[in-house]
Amino acid sequence: MRVSLTLSHDQVKTVLTESYVAGLDVGTTRIRTVVAQPDPRGALRILGLGVVPADGLARGIVVDRDKATVAIKESIHRAQVRAGVEIAGAYVGVSGAHVACRNVTGRVHVPSGEVGHGDIEKVIQSARDSVRTGPEQQIIHTLVRDFAVDGERSIARPEGMRGSRLDVEVHVITGVGSIIANLEESVMAAGVRVLKHVLEPVATAMAVISEAERDLGVILADIGGGTTDVAVFSEGAICHTASLPAAGNHVTRDLAQLLRIEPQDAEAVKRRYGVALAEMVAAEETVKVREVGTEQEMRIPRRLLGEIIQPRMEEIFNLVKENLILAGFYETVGGGVVLSGGGAQLVGAARLASATLDNLPVRIGAPHRLTGLEDSVDSPSYATAVGLAMMAAHDEAWAMPTRPATGAGPWWESAKAWWKQTILPAVRRLAAPQAPRR
Ligand SMILES: Nc1ncnc2c1ncn2[C@@H]1O[C@H](COP(=O)(O)OP(=O)(O)OP(=O)(O)O)[C@@H](O)[C@H]1O
Ligand SMILES: [Mg+2]
């Protein structure tokens, strides 16, 4: 019998390569490393996760390199142990008030009459060249929003199209070079190469925003500890990004100061009993808190928590609104608002956001299209780290072989077993001399 060995392209890739991707979210409160494997069907297989409390960070940037390095190293180590692979490089998130964005255009003449790869590179470069950056600034992303050939817009893939003029609209994101360098050096000192810096809301959007929402127009607000990061999509493309200096830590600080309790108690009470809208709590409900510096417990109305939290959360959503009005994009979103980040987990956050943002529909976004250890990252807090790994998988699928650590992960063991039991015997049978045909 002749054995047919028809391995699909995907199966060959699955068996013959050991490719892993890693996303590293160096947040103000937590450092999260996600190790994953690109799944040829478009999902992301989560292999390992390392989460540690952040150190040496404030407002989304590194303020103490040594402390940050120690914390990053520990986060990477935990993810590596869990995944059973060694990470050589990672996609790393960038955030903070130093980030700025603008939309610019570029135009080139197409001498051959057919748009080639070189023309596309040239037109994007011409758009980049039109951005005036200060000496301290560097371009982090140049994201294409639209191409037009001979004035005809919405050309998704101009390569190979007939035409004599190519135009592009791009969203350019810049950041302060020294701030990005400090982050990069902390990551490198932790033993990992930065494969790419990615603006955090761009990565978060990858994990939580659907294509339909991008087309309709959508606001993403990632409420972290130190910053609330915003990204706006319109007609399928990113058109605005911003990092605003108020987030979950401000809520915790308000509670600690106004209730006179320890910050860690304020954090715990916020997570357990906090609400974004005071009216969500019955007037008679009370909770116990411990007065700062004493062991003495006191009972306070739970509604008081809402009364303290609500103005700060309203301030955050108003900052988002003002920022978008100023940038001219507030009116362009038909798809509503997606909240993510740890701060989105506050009870009532979506309701208050909708009330503040003129009744736009608001939903909480958690990463989707995952397999493997998906349960451990299925929360808005992990959206950025997962999005970074997704971007790495998207850009670099199968191109970043990583050395398996001793005792490689379960996936690799089962792939090897499948190779040995199913494919090798088939290959051997094929290679064996065939009996002469009669
Ligand atoms: N269940 C919860 N309810 C309310 N707030 C929460 C909850 N869980 C986490 N948070 C808040 O989320 C914030 C941390 O969010 P996240 O982990 O996304 O931040 P980060 O990525 O470390 O910081 P940043 O993105 O600002 O650099 C903290 O202020 C924390 O109090
Ligand atoms: Mg964050």
Short mmCIF file of C-alpha atoms and ligand atoms in Angstrom, two decimals:
data_model
loop_
_atom_site.label_atom_id
_atom_site.label_comp_id
_atom_site.label_asym_id
_atom_site.label_seq_id
_atom_site.Cartn_x
_atom_site.Cartn_y
_atom_site.Cartn_z
CA MET A 1 0.00 0.00 0.00
CA ARG A 2 1.29 3.42 -0.85
CA VAL A 3 1.28 5.78 2.09
CA SER A 4 0.23 9.27 1.30
CA LEU A 5 2.11 11.78 3.36
CA THR A 6 0.12 14.92 2.99
CA LEU A 7 1.06 17.16 5.84
CA SER A 8 -0.68 20.47 5.81
CA HIS A 9 1.53 23.54 5.79
CA ASP A 10 0.33 24.31 9.31
CA GLN A 11 1.22 20.86 10.60
CA VAL A 12 4.70 21.11 9.16
CA LYS A 13 5.17 24.45 10.83
CA THR A 14 3.81 23.12 14.10
CA VAL A 15 6.21 20.21 14.21
CA LEU A 16 9.31 21.61 12.66
CA THR A 17 9.59 24.86 14.52
CA GLU A 18 9.75 25.71 18.14
CA SER A 19 8.56 29.26 18.03
CA TYR A 20 7.37 31.18 21.00
CA VAL A 21 6.44 34.76 21.50
CA ALA A 22 6.54 36.84 24.64
CA GLY A 23 4.76 40.00 25.71
CA LEU A 24 6.16 42.05 28.59
CA ASP A 25 3.86 44.64 30.17
CA VAL A 26 5.92 46.77 32.54
CA GLY A 27 3.00 48.41 34.34
CA THR A 28 2.96 50.86 37.23
CA THR A 29 1.50 48.31 39.64
CA ARG A 30 2.32 44.91 38.09
CA ILE A 31 4.86 43.49 35.69
CA ARG A 32 3.32 40.79 33.54
CA THR A 33 5.06 38.44 31.17
CA VAL A 34 3.03 36.24 28.84
CA VAL A 35 4.70 33.44 26.88
CA ALA A 36 2.58 32.11 24.07
CA GLN A 37 2.63 30.18 20.88
CA PRO A 38 1.11 31.49 17.67
CA ASP A 39 -1.66 29.21 16.56
CA PRO A 40 -1.86 29.05 12.76
CA ARG A 41 -5.65 29.25 13.01
CA GLY A 42 -5.37 32.73 14.49
CA ALA A 43 -5.78 32.03 18.20
CA LEU A 44 -2.98 32.42 20.72
CA ARG A 45 -1.96 29.50 22.89
CA ILE A 46 -0.96 30.78 26.32
CA LEU A 47 1.93 28.72 27.70
CA GLY A 48 3.11 30.69 30.69
CA LEU A 49 2.47 33.75 32.76
CA GLY A 50 4.64 35.61 35.27
CA VAL A 51 3.10 38.36 37.39
CA VAL A 52 4.95 40.30 40.08
CA PRO A 53 4.30 43.59 41.89
CA ALA A 54 6.04 46.42 40.03
CA ASP A 55 9.00 48.21 41.54
CA GLY A 56 10.93 51.23 40.31
CA LEU A 57 8.02 52.49 38.20
CA ALA A 58 5.73 55.52 38.40
CA ARG A 59 3.19 57.01 36.00
CA GLY A 60 3.95 54.25 33.48
CA ILE A 61 7.73 54.94 33.27
CA VAL A 62 10.90 53.57 34.88
CA VAL A 63 12.06 55.82 37.73
CA ASP A 64 14.56 53.40 39.34
CA ARG A 65 16.31 51.19 36.83
CA ASP A 66 17.85 48.70 39.28
CA LYS A 67 14.58 48.05 41.09
CA ALA A 68 12.71 47.77 37.80
CA THR A 69 15.28 45.26 36.50
CA VAL A 70 14.89 43.00 39.53
CA ALA A 71 11.09 42.98 39.20
CA ILE A 72 11.18 42.44 35.41
CA LYS A 73 13.64 39.56 35.85
CA GLU A 74 11.38 37.86 38.36
CA SER A 75 8.32 38.25 36.14
CA ILE A 76 10.18 36.77 33.16
CA HIS A 77 11.60 33.96 35.28
CA ARG A 78 8.13 32.94 36.50
CA ALA A 79 6.71 32.92 32.98
CA GLN A 80 9.65 30.86 31.70
CA VAL A 81 9.29 28.26 34.44
CA ARG A 82 5.56 27.97 33.81
CA ALA A 83 5.97 27.69 30.04
CA GLY A 84 9.05 25.49 30.17
CA VAL A 85 10.87 27.61 27.61
CA GLU A 86 13.54 30.27 27.73
CA ILE A 87 12.57 33.67 26.38
CA ALA A 88 15.18 35.31 24.18
CA GLY A 89 13.20 38.42 23.28
CA ALA A 90 9.90 40.10 23.99
CA TYR A 91 7.52 42.73 22.71
CA VAL A 92 7.55 45.40 25.41
CA GLY A 93 4.83 47.95 26.20
CA VAL A 94 5.50 51.69 26.31
CA SER A 95 3.25 54.17 28.07
CA GLY A 96 3.30 57.50 29.87
CA ALA A 97 2.65 61.19 29.33
CA HIS A 98 5.78 61.53 27.14
CA VAL A 99 3.95 59.76 24.30
CA ALA A 100 2.42 61.95 21.59
CA CYS A 101 0.60 61.16 18.37
CA ARG A 102 -0.42 62.82 15.12
CA ASN A 103 -2.00 61.95 11.79
CA VAL A 104 0.02 62.85 8.71
CA THR A 105 -0.08 62.12 4.98
CA GLY A 106 2.46 61.21 2.32
CA ARG A 107 2.40 61.16 -1.49
CA VAL A 108 4.65 59.67 -4.19
CA HIS A 109 4.58 59.50 -7.97
CA VAL A 110 4.52 55.90 -9.28
CA PRO A 111 6.76 56.04 -12.39
CA SER A 112 6.14 52.44 -13.55
CA GLY A 113 2.36 52.81 -13.55
CA GLU A 114 2.04 49.85 -11.16
CA VAL A 115 2.43 50.24 -7.39
CA GLY A 116 5.38 48.21 -6.12
CA HIS A 117 6.69 47.40 -2.66
CA GLY A 118 9.29 50.17 -3.00
CA ASP A 119 6.60 52.77 -3.74
CA ILE A 120 4.75 51.76 -0.56
CA GLU A 121 7.90 52.06 1.54
CA LYS A 122 8.66 55.44 -0.04
CA VAL A 123 5.19 56.90 0.56
CA ILE A 124 5.22 55.81 4.22
CA GLN A 125 8.69 57.30 4.62
CA SER A 126 7.51 60.59 3.07
CA ALA A 127 4.70 60.72 5.65
CA ARG A 128 7.18 59.98 8.48
CA ASP A 129 9.53 62.67 7.18
CA SER A 130 6.77 65.26 7.51
CA VAL A 131 6.68 64.72 11.28
CA ARG A 132 8.74 67.29 13.12
CA THR A 133 10.20 65.69 16.22
CA GLY A 134 12.34 67.36 18.86
CA PRO A 135 15.84 65.96 19.44
CA GLU A 136 14.62 64.05 22.49
CA GLN A 137 11.75 62.36 20.61
CA GLN A 138 11.72 59.15 18.61
CA ILE A 139 9.06 57.55 16.45
CA ILE A 140 7.60 54.44 18.10
CA HIS A 141 5.01 53.52 15.46
CA THR A 142 3.97 54.49 11.98
CA LEU A 143 0.52 52.92 11.60
CA VAL A 144 -1.07 53.04 8.16
CA ARG A 145 -4.66 54.27 8.22
CA ASP A 146 -5.43 54.36 4.52
CA PHE A 147 -3.92 54.18 1.04
CA ALA A 148 -5.26 55.94 -2.04
CA VAL A 149 -4.27 55.20 -5.64
CA ASP A 150 -4.90 58.06 -8.10
CA GLY A 151 -7.19 59.63 -5.50
CA GLU A 152 -9.28 56.48 -4.97
CA ARG A 153 -9.34 55.91 -1.20
CA SER A 154 -9.73 52.80 1.00
CA ILE A 155 -7.26 50.70 -0.97
CA ALA A 156 -6.34 47.98 1.52
CA ARG A 157 -3.43 46.52 -0.52
CA PRO A 158 -2.04 48.91 -3.10
CA GLU A 159 0.78 46.57 -4.20
CA GLY A 160 0.23 45.50 -7.81
CA MET A 161 -2.50 48.10 -8.46
CA ARG A 162 -2.31 50.21 -11.62
CA GLY A 163 -1.90 53.93 -10.99
CA SER A 164 0.48 56.86 -11.15
CA ARG A 165 -0.01 58.46 -7.73
CA LEU A 166 0.05 56.81 -4.31
CA ASP A 167 -1.14 58.57 -1.15
CA VAL A 168 -1.04 57.35 2.41
CA GLU A 169 -2.53 58.50 5.72
CA VAL A 170 -0.58 57.36 8.76
CA HIS A 171 -0.86 57.65 12.52
CA VAL A 172 2.58 58.42 13.93
CA ILE A 173 3.30 57.83 17.61
CA THR A 174 6.37 59.36 19.22
CA GLY A 175 7.94 59.07 22.65
CA VAL A 176 10.90 60.50 24.54
CA GLY A 177 13.98 58.49 23.56
CA SER A 178 15.66 58.53 26.97
CA ILE A 179 12.51 57.21 28.72
CA ILE A 180 12.25 54.38 26.20
CA ALA A 181 16.00 53.70 26.56
CA ASN A 182 15.69 53.40 30.35
CA LEU A 183 12.95 50.82 29.91
CA GLU A 184 14.95 48.95 27.28
CA GLU A 185 18.05 48.85 29.47
CA SER A 186 16.07 47.50 32.43
CA VAL A 187 14.65 44.74 30.22
CA MET A 188 18.06 43.93 28.74
CA ALA A 189 19.64 43.85 32.20
CA ALA A 190 16.94 41.31 33.07
CA GLY A 191 18.34 39.11 30.29
CA VAL A 192 15.79 39.66 27.52
CA ARG A 193 16.10 41.51 24.23
CA VAL A 194 13.43 44.08 23.34
CA LEU A 195 12.21 42.90 19.93
CA LYS A 196 9.82 45.80 19.60
CA HIS A 197 8.46 48.66 21.68
CA VAL A 198 4.70 48.85 21.35
CA LEU A 199 2.48 51.61 22.65
CA GLU A 200 0.38 49.92 25.33
CA PRO A 201 -3.11 50.87 24.11
CA VAL A 202 -2.16 49.67 20.63
CA ALA A 203 -1.33 46.26 22.13
CA THR A 204 -4.38 46.27 24.40
CA ALA A 205 -6.63 47.00 21.43
CA MET A 206 -5.23 43.95 19.67
CA ALA A 207 -6.46 41.77 22.54
CA VAL A 208 -9.87 43.27 23.26
CA ILE A 209 -11.28 45.19 20.27
CA SER A 210 -13.14 43.39 17.49
CA GLU A 211 -12.87 44.21 13.82
CA ALA A 212 -16.52 45.25 13.73
CA GLU A 213 -15.89 47.75 16.53
CA ARG A 214 -12.88 49.18 14.67
CA ASP A 215 -15.07 49.70 11.61
CA LEU A 216 -17.89 51.35 13.54
CA GLY A 217 -15.47 53.52 15.53
CA VAL A 218 -14.55 52.74 19.10
CA ILE A 219 -12.79 54.24 22.11
CA LEU A 220 -10.52 52.01 24.16
CA ALA A 221 -9.73 53.25 27.67
CA ASP A 222 -7.23 51.14 29.62
CA ILE A 223 -7.52 52.20 33.26
CA GLY A 224 -4.25 51.07 34.82
CA GLY A 225 -2.64 52.01 38.10
CA GLY A 226 -0.72 55.14 37.06
CA THR A 227 -2.18 56.07 33.69
CA THR A 228 -5.36 55.72 31.67
CA ASP A 229 -4.32 54.90 28.13
CA VAL A 230 -6.64 55.73 25.27
CA ALA A 231 -6.83 54.57 21.67
CA VAL A 232 -9.51 55.54 19.16
CA PHE A 233 -10.32 53.63 16.00
CA SER A 234 -12.39 55.00 13.17
CA GLU A 235 -13.23 53.35 9.83
CA GLY A 236 -11.13 50.34 10.78
CA ALA A 237 -7.92 52.25 11.56
CA ILE A 238 -6.32 53.83 14.58
CA CYS A 239 -6.69 57.60 14.56
CA HIS A 240 -5.80 58.78 18.06
CA THR A 241 -3.80 57.67 21.09
CA ALA A 242 -3.16 59.31 24.46
CA SER A 243 -1.89 58.54 27.94
CA LEU A 244 -3.74 60.40 30.70
CA PRO A 245 -2.29 60.93 34.18
CA ALA A 246 -5.15 59.62 36.36
CA ALA A 247 -6.04 55.99 37.05
CA GLY A 248 -6.73 53.34 39.69
CA ASN A 249 -3.93 54.36 42.08
CA HIS A 250 -5.49 57.80 42.43
CA VAL A 251 -8.72 56.16 43.55
CA THR A 252 -6.81 54.13 46.15
CA ARG A 253 -4.94 57.21 47.37
CA ASP A 254 -8.22 59.14 47.78
CA LEU A 255 -9.66 56.33 49.89
CA ALA A 256 -6.50 56.09 52.05
CA GLN A 257 -6.38 59.85 52.66
CA LEU A 258 -10.05 60.50 53.23
CA LEU A 259 -10.74 57.42 55.35
CA ARG A 260 -7.33 57.66 57.12
CA ILE A 261 -6.42 54.05 56.38
CA GLU A 262 -3.24 52.31 55.15
CA PRO A 263 -2.80 52.30 51.33
CA GLN A 264 -2.83 48.49 51.21
CA ASP A 265 -6.08 48.44 53.22
CA ALA A 266 -7.51 51.06 50.86
CA GLU A 267 -6.57 48.86 47.89
CA ALA A 268 -8.22 45.81 49.48
CA VAL A 269 -11.39 47.67 50.48
CA LYS A 270 -11.66 49.22 47.00
CA ARG A 271 -11.45 45.84 45.28
CA ARG A 272 -13.83 44.13 47.69
CA TYR A 273 -16.46 46.75 48.41
CA GLY A 274 -15.72 49.69 46.11
CA VAL A 275 -18.30 50.95 43.62
CA ALA A 276 -18.03 53.56 40.89
CA LEU A 277 -21.52 54.90 41.58
CA ALA A 278 -22.54 55.66 45.15
CA GLU A 279 -26.23 55.05 44.36
CA MET A 280 -25.48 51.37 43.65
CA VAL A 281 -25.19 50.70 47.40
CA ALA A 282 -28.03 50.54 49.94
CA ALA A 283 -27.83 53.34 52.51
CA GLU A 284 -27.69 50.98 55.50
CA GLU A 285 -24.83 48.75 54.26
CA THR A 286 -21.61 49.11 56.28
CA VAL A 287 -18.02 47.79 55.97
CA LYS A 288 -15.16 47.47 58.44
CA VAL A 289 -11.90 49.39 57.94
CA ARG A 290 -8.80 49.72 60.15
CA GLU A 291 -7.67 53.19 61.18
CA VAL A 292 -4.12 54.07 60.13
CA GLY A 293 -1.42 53.28 62.72
CA THR A 294 -3.79 51.40 65.01
CA GLU A 295 -5.42 48.01 65.21
CA GLN A 296 -8.73 49.71 65.79
CA GLU A 297 -11.52 48.80 63.40
CA MET A 298 -14.34 51.14 62.55
CA ARG A 299 -17.55 50.65 60.62
CA ILE A 300 -18.29 53.04 57.79
CA PRO A 301 -21.21 53.19 55.35
CA ARG A 302 -20.30 51.34 52.14
CA ARG A 303 -21.95 54.15 50.24
CA LEU A 304 -19.19 56.46 51.55
CA LEU A 305 -16.72 54.40 49.48
CA GLY A 306 -18.80 55.15 46.38
CA GLU A 307 -19.00 58.82 47.33
CA ILE A 308 -15.19 59.00 47.47
CA ILE A 309 -14.56 56.84 44.39
CA GLN A 310 -17.19 58.31 42.08
CA PRO A 311 -15.74 61.83 41.63
CA ARG A 312 -12.29 60.43 40.81
CA MET A 313 -13.68 57.93 38.31
CA GLU A 314 -15.80 60.71 36.79
CA GLU A 315 -12.64 62.80 36.52
CA ILE A 316 -10.93 59.95 34.63
CA PHE A 317 -13.82 59.57 32.16
CA ASN A 318 -14.07 63.36 31.75
CA LEU A 319 -10.33 63.50 30.99
CA VAL A 320 -10.93 60.90 28.27
CA LYS A 321 -13.86 62.90 26.89
CA GLU A 322 -11.99 66.24 26.92
CA ASN A 323 -8.95 64.67 25.29
CA LEU A 324 -11.08 63.24 22.48
CA ILE A 325 -13.06 66.45 21.96
CA LEU A 326 -9.79 68.38 21.72
CA ALA A 327 -8.41 65.89 19.21
CA GLY A 328 -11.66 66.04 17.21
CA PHE A 329 -12.54 62.35 17.50
CA TYR A 330 -15.29 62.28 20.11
CA GLU A 331 -18.05 62.40 17.52
CA THR A 332 -16.61 59.66 15.32
CA VAL A 333 -17.30 56.64 17.51
CA GLY A 334 -20.42 54.65 16.72
CA GLY A 335 -19.17 51.42 18.23
CA GLY A 336 -19.02 52.75 21.77
CA VAL A 337 -16.40 52.37 24.46
CA VAL A 338 -14.36 49.41 25.65
CA LEU A 339 -12.82 49.61 29.13
CA SER A 340 -9.87 47.46 30.11
CA GLY A 341 -6.99 47.46 32.60
CA GLY A 342 -7.32 46.60 36.29
CA GLY A 343 -9.35 49.75 36.99
CA ALA A 344 -12.11 48.55 34.66
CA GLN A 345 -12.87 45.81 37.19
CA LEU A 346 -14.30 48.29 39.66
CA VAL A 347 -17.99 47.48 40.13
CA GLY A 348 -20.12 49.95 38.14
CA ALA A 349 -17.21 51.32 36.07
CA ALA A 350 -19.03 50.68 32.77
CA ARG A 351 -22.23 52.31 34.03
CA LEU A 352 -20.46 55.44 35.21
CA ALA A 353 -18.42 55.63 31.99
CA SER A 354 -21.59 55.52 29.92
CA ALA A 355 -23.25 58.18 32.07
CA THR A 356 -20.20 60.47 31.74
CA LEU A 357 -19.68 59.82 28.03
CA ASP A 358 -23.16 60.86 26.86
CA ASN A 359 -24.71 57.39 27.14
CA LEU A 360 -22.34 55.73 24.67
CA PRO A 361 -22.54 51.95 25.01
CA VAL A 362 -19.70 50.72 27.24
CA ARG A 363 -18.42 47.20 27.72
CA ILE A 364 -15.55 45.68 29.70
CA GLY A 365 -12.92 44.14 27.43
CA ALA A 366 -10.94 41.04 28.35
CA PRO A 367 -8.55 39.22 26.00
CA HIS A 368 -10.23 36.81 23.59
CA ARG A 369 -9.29 34.12 21.02
CA LEU A 370 -6.98 32.28 23.41
CA THR A 371 -6.24 28.64 24.14
CA GLY A 372 -3.90 26.88 26.59
CA LEU A 373 -3.76 28.61 29.97
CA GLU A 374 -6.38 31.09 28.79
CA ASP A 375 -8.19 31.08 32.14
CA SER A 376 -5.21 32.68 33.89
CA VAL A 377 -5.21 35.71 31.56
CA ASP A 378 -8.93 36.04 30.92
CA SER A 379 -9.24 39.40 32.68
CA PRO A 380 -8.99 43.09 31.68
CA SER A 381 -5.77 43.32 33.76
CA TYR A 382 -3.95 41.04 31.33
CA ALA A 383 -5.18 42.67 28.13
CA THR A 384 -1.95 44.60 27.49
CA ALA A 385 0.43 41.67 28.11
CA VAL A 386 -1.70 39.34 25.98
CA GLY A 387 -2.01 42.01 23.26
CA LEU A 388 1.78 42.37 23.19
CA ALA A 389 2.18 38.61 22.73
CA MET A 390 -0.53 38.71 20.02
CA MET A 391 1.33 41.46 18.18
CA ALA A 392 4.54 39.45 18.41
CA ALA A 393 2.70 36.42 17.03
CA HIS A 394 1.18 38.50 14.26
CA ASP A 395 4.45 40.14 13.21
CA GLU A 396 6.89 37.39 13.89
CA ALA A 397 4.91 34.17 13.65
CA TRP A 398 7.30 31.28 13.39
CA ALA A 399 10.30 33.55 13.08
CA MET A 400 11.53 33.66 16.64
CA PRO A 401 12.83 30.29 17.70
CA THR A 402 13.43 30.21 21.41
CA ARG A 403 15.64 27.72 23.17
CA PRO A 404 13.51 25.23 25.10
CA ALA A 405 14.58 25.15 28.73
CA THR A 406 15.44 21.81 30.27
CA GLY A 407 12.18 19.93 30.50
CA ALA A 408 10.38 21.72 27.69
CA GLY A 409 6.68 22.52 27.92
CA PRO A 410 3.91 19.98 27.55
CA TRP A 411 3.02 21.23 24.08
CA TRP A 412 6.47 20.44 22.73
CA GLU A 413 6.44 16.99 24.33
CA SER A 414 3.11 16.10 22.70
CA ALA A 415 4.20 17.53 19.34
CA LYS A 416 7.35 15.43 19.49
CA ALA A 417 5.31 12.35 20.38
CA TRP A 418 2.95 13.02 17.46
CA TRP A 419 5.93 13.42 15.15
CA LYS A 420 7.49 10.16 16.35
CA GLN A 421 4.32 8.07 16.35
CA THR A 422 2.54 9.35 13.27
CA ILE A 423 4.85 11.13 10.92
CA LEU A 424 8.18 9.35 11.25
CA PRO A 425 6.74 5.87 10.55
CA ALA A 426 4.98 7.30 7.50
CA VAL A 427 8.19 8.91 6.29
CA ARG A 428 10.07 5.63 6.82
CA ARG A 429 7.45 3.63 4.93
CA LEU A 430 7.67 6.14 2.07
CA ALA A 431 11.45 5.92 2.05
CA ALA A 432 11.47 2.09 2.07
CA PRO A 433 12.05 0.45 -1.34
CA GLN A 434 8.70 -0.26 -2.99
CA ALA A 435 7.87 -3.80 -4.06
CA PRO A 436 8.11 -4.06 -7.87
CA ARG A 437 4.75 -3.68 -9.57
CA ARG A 438 3.41 -6.66 -11.40
N1 LIG B 1 -11.28 44.28 41.27
C1 LIG B 1 -10.82 45.53 41.17
N2 LIG B 1 -11.61 46.58 41.47
C2 LIG B 1 -11.17 47.83 41.39
N3 LIG B 1 -9.93 48.17 40.98
C3 LIG B 1 -9.09 47.17 40.68
C4 LIG B 1 -9.48 45.80 40.74
N4 LIG B 1 -8.43 45.05 40.37
C5 LIG B 1 -7.42 45.90 40.07
N5 LIG B 1 -7.81 47.18 40.26
C6 LIG B 1 -7.02 48.39 40.09
O1 LIG B 1 -6.39 48.39 38.83
C7 LIG B 1 -5.19 49.15 38.89
C8 LIG B 1 -4.09 48.37 38.26
O2 LIG B 1 -4.44 48.07 36.95
P1 LIG B 1 -3.39 47.42 35.94
O3 LIG B 1 -2.87 46.18 36.51
O4 LIG B 1 -4.04 47.39 34.62
O5 LIG B 1 -2.26 48.56 35.99
P2 LIG B 1 -0.77 48.58 35.49
O6 LIG B 1 -0.72 48.01 34.12
O7 LIG B 1 0.13 48.00 36.51
O8 LIG B 1 -0.49 50.15 35.46
P3 LIG B 1 -0.33 51.18 34.23
O9 LIG B 1 -1.05 50.59 33.06
O10 LIG B 1 -0.95 52.44 34.71
O11 LIG B 1 1.13 51.33 34.02
C9 LIG B 1 -4.90 49.39 40.36
O12 LIG B 1 -5.16 50.73 40.69
C10 LIG B 1 -5.88 48.46 41.07
O13 LIG B 1 -6.32 49.00 42.29
MG MG B 2 -1.15 48.78 32.19
#
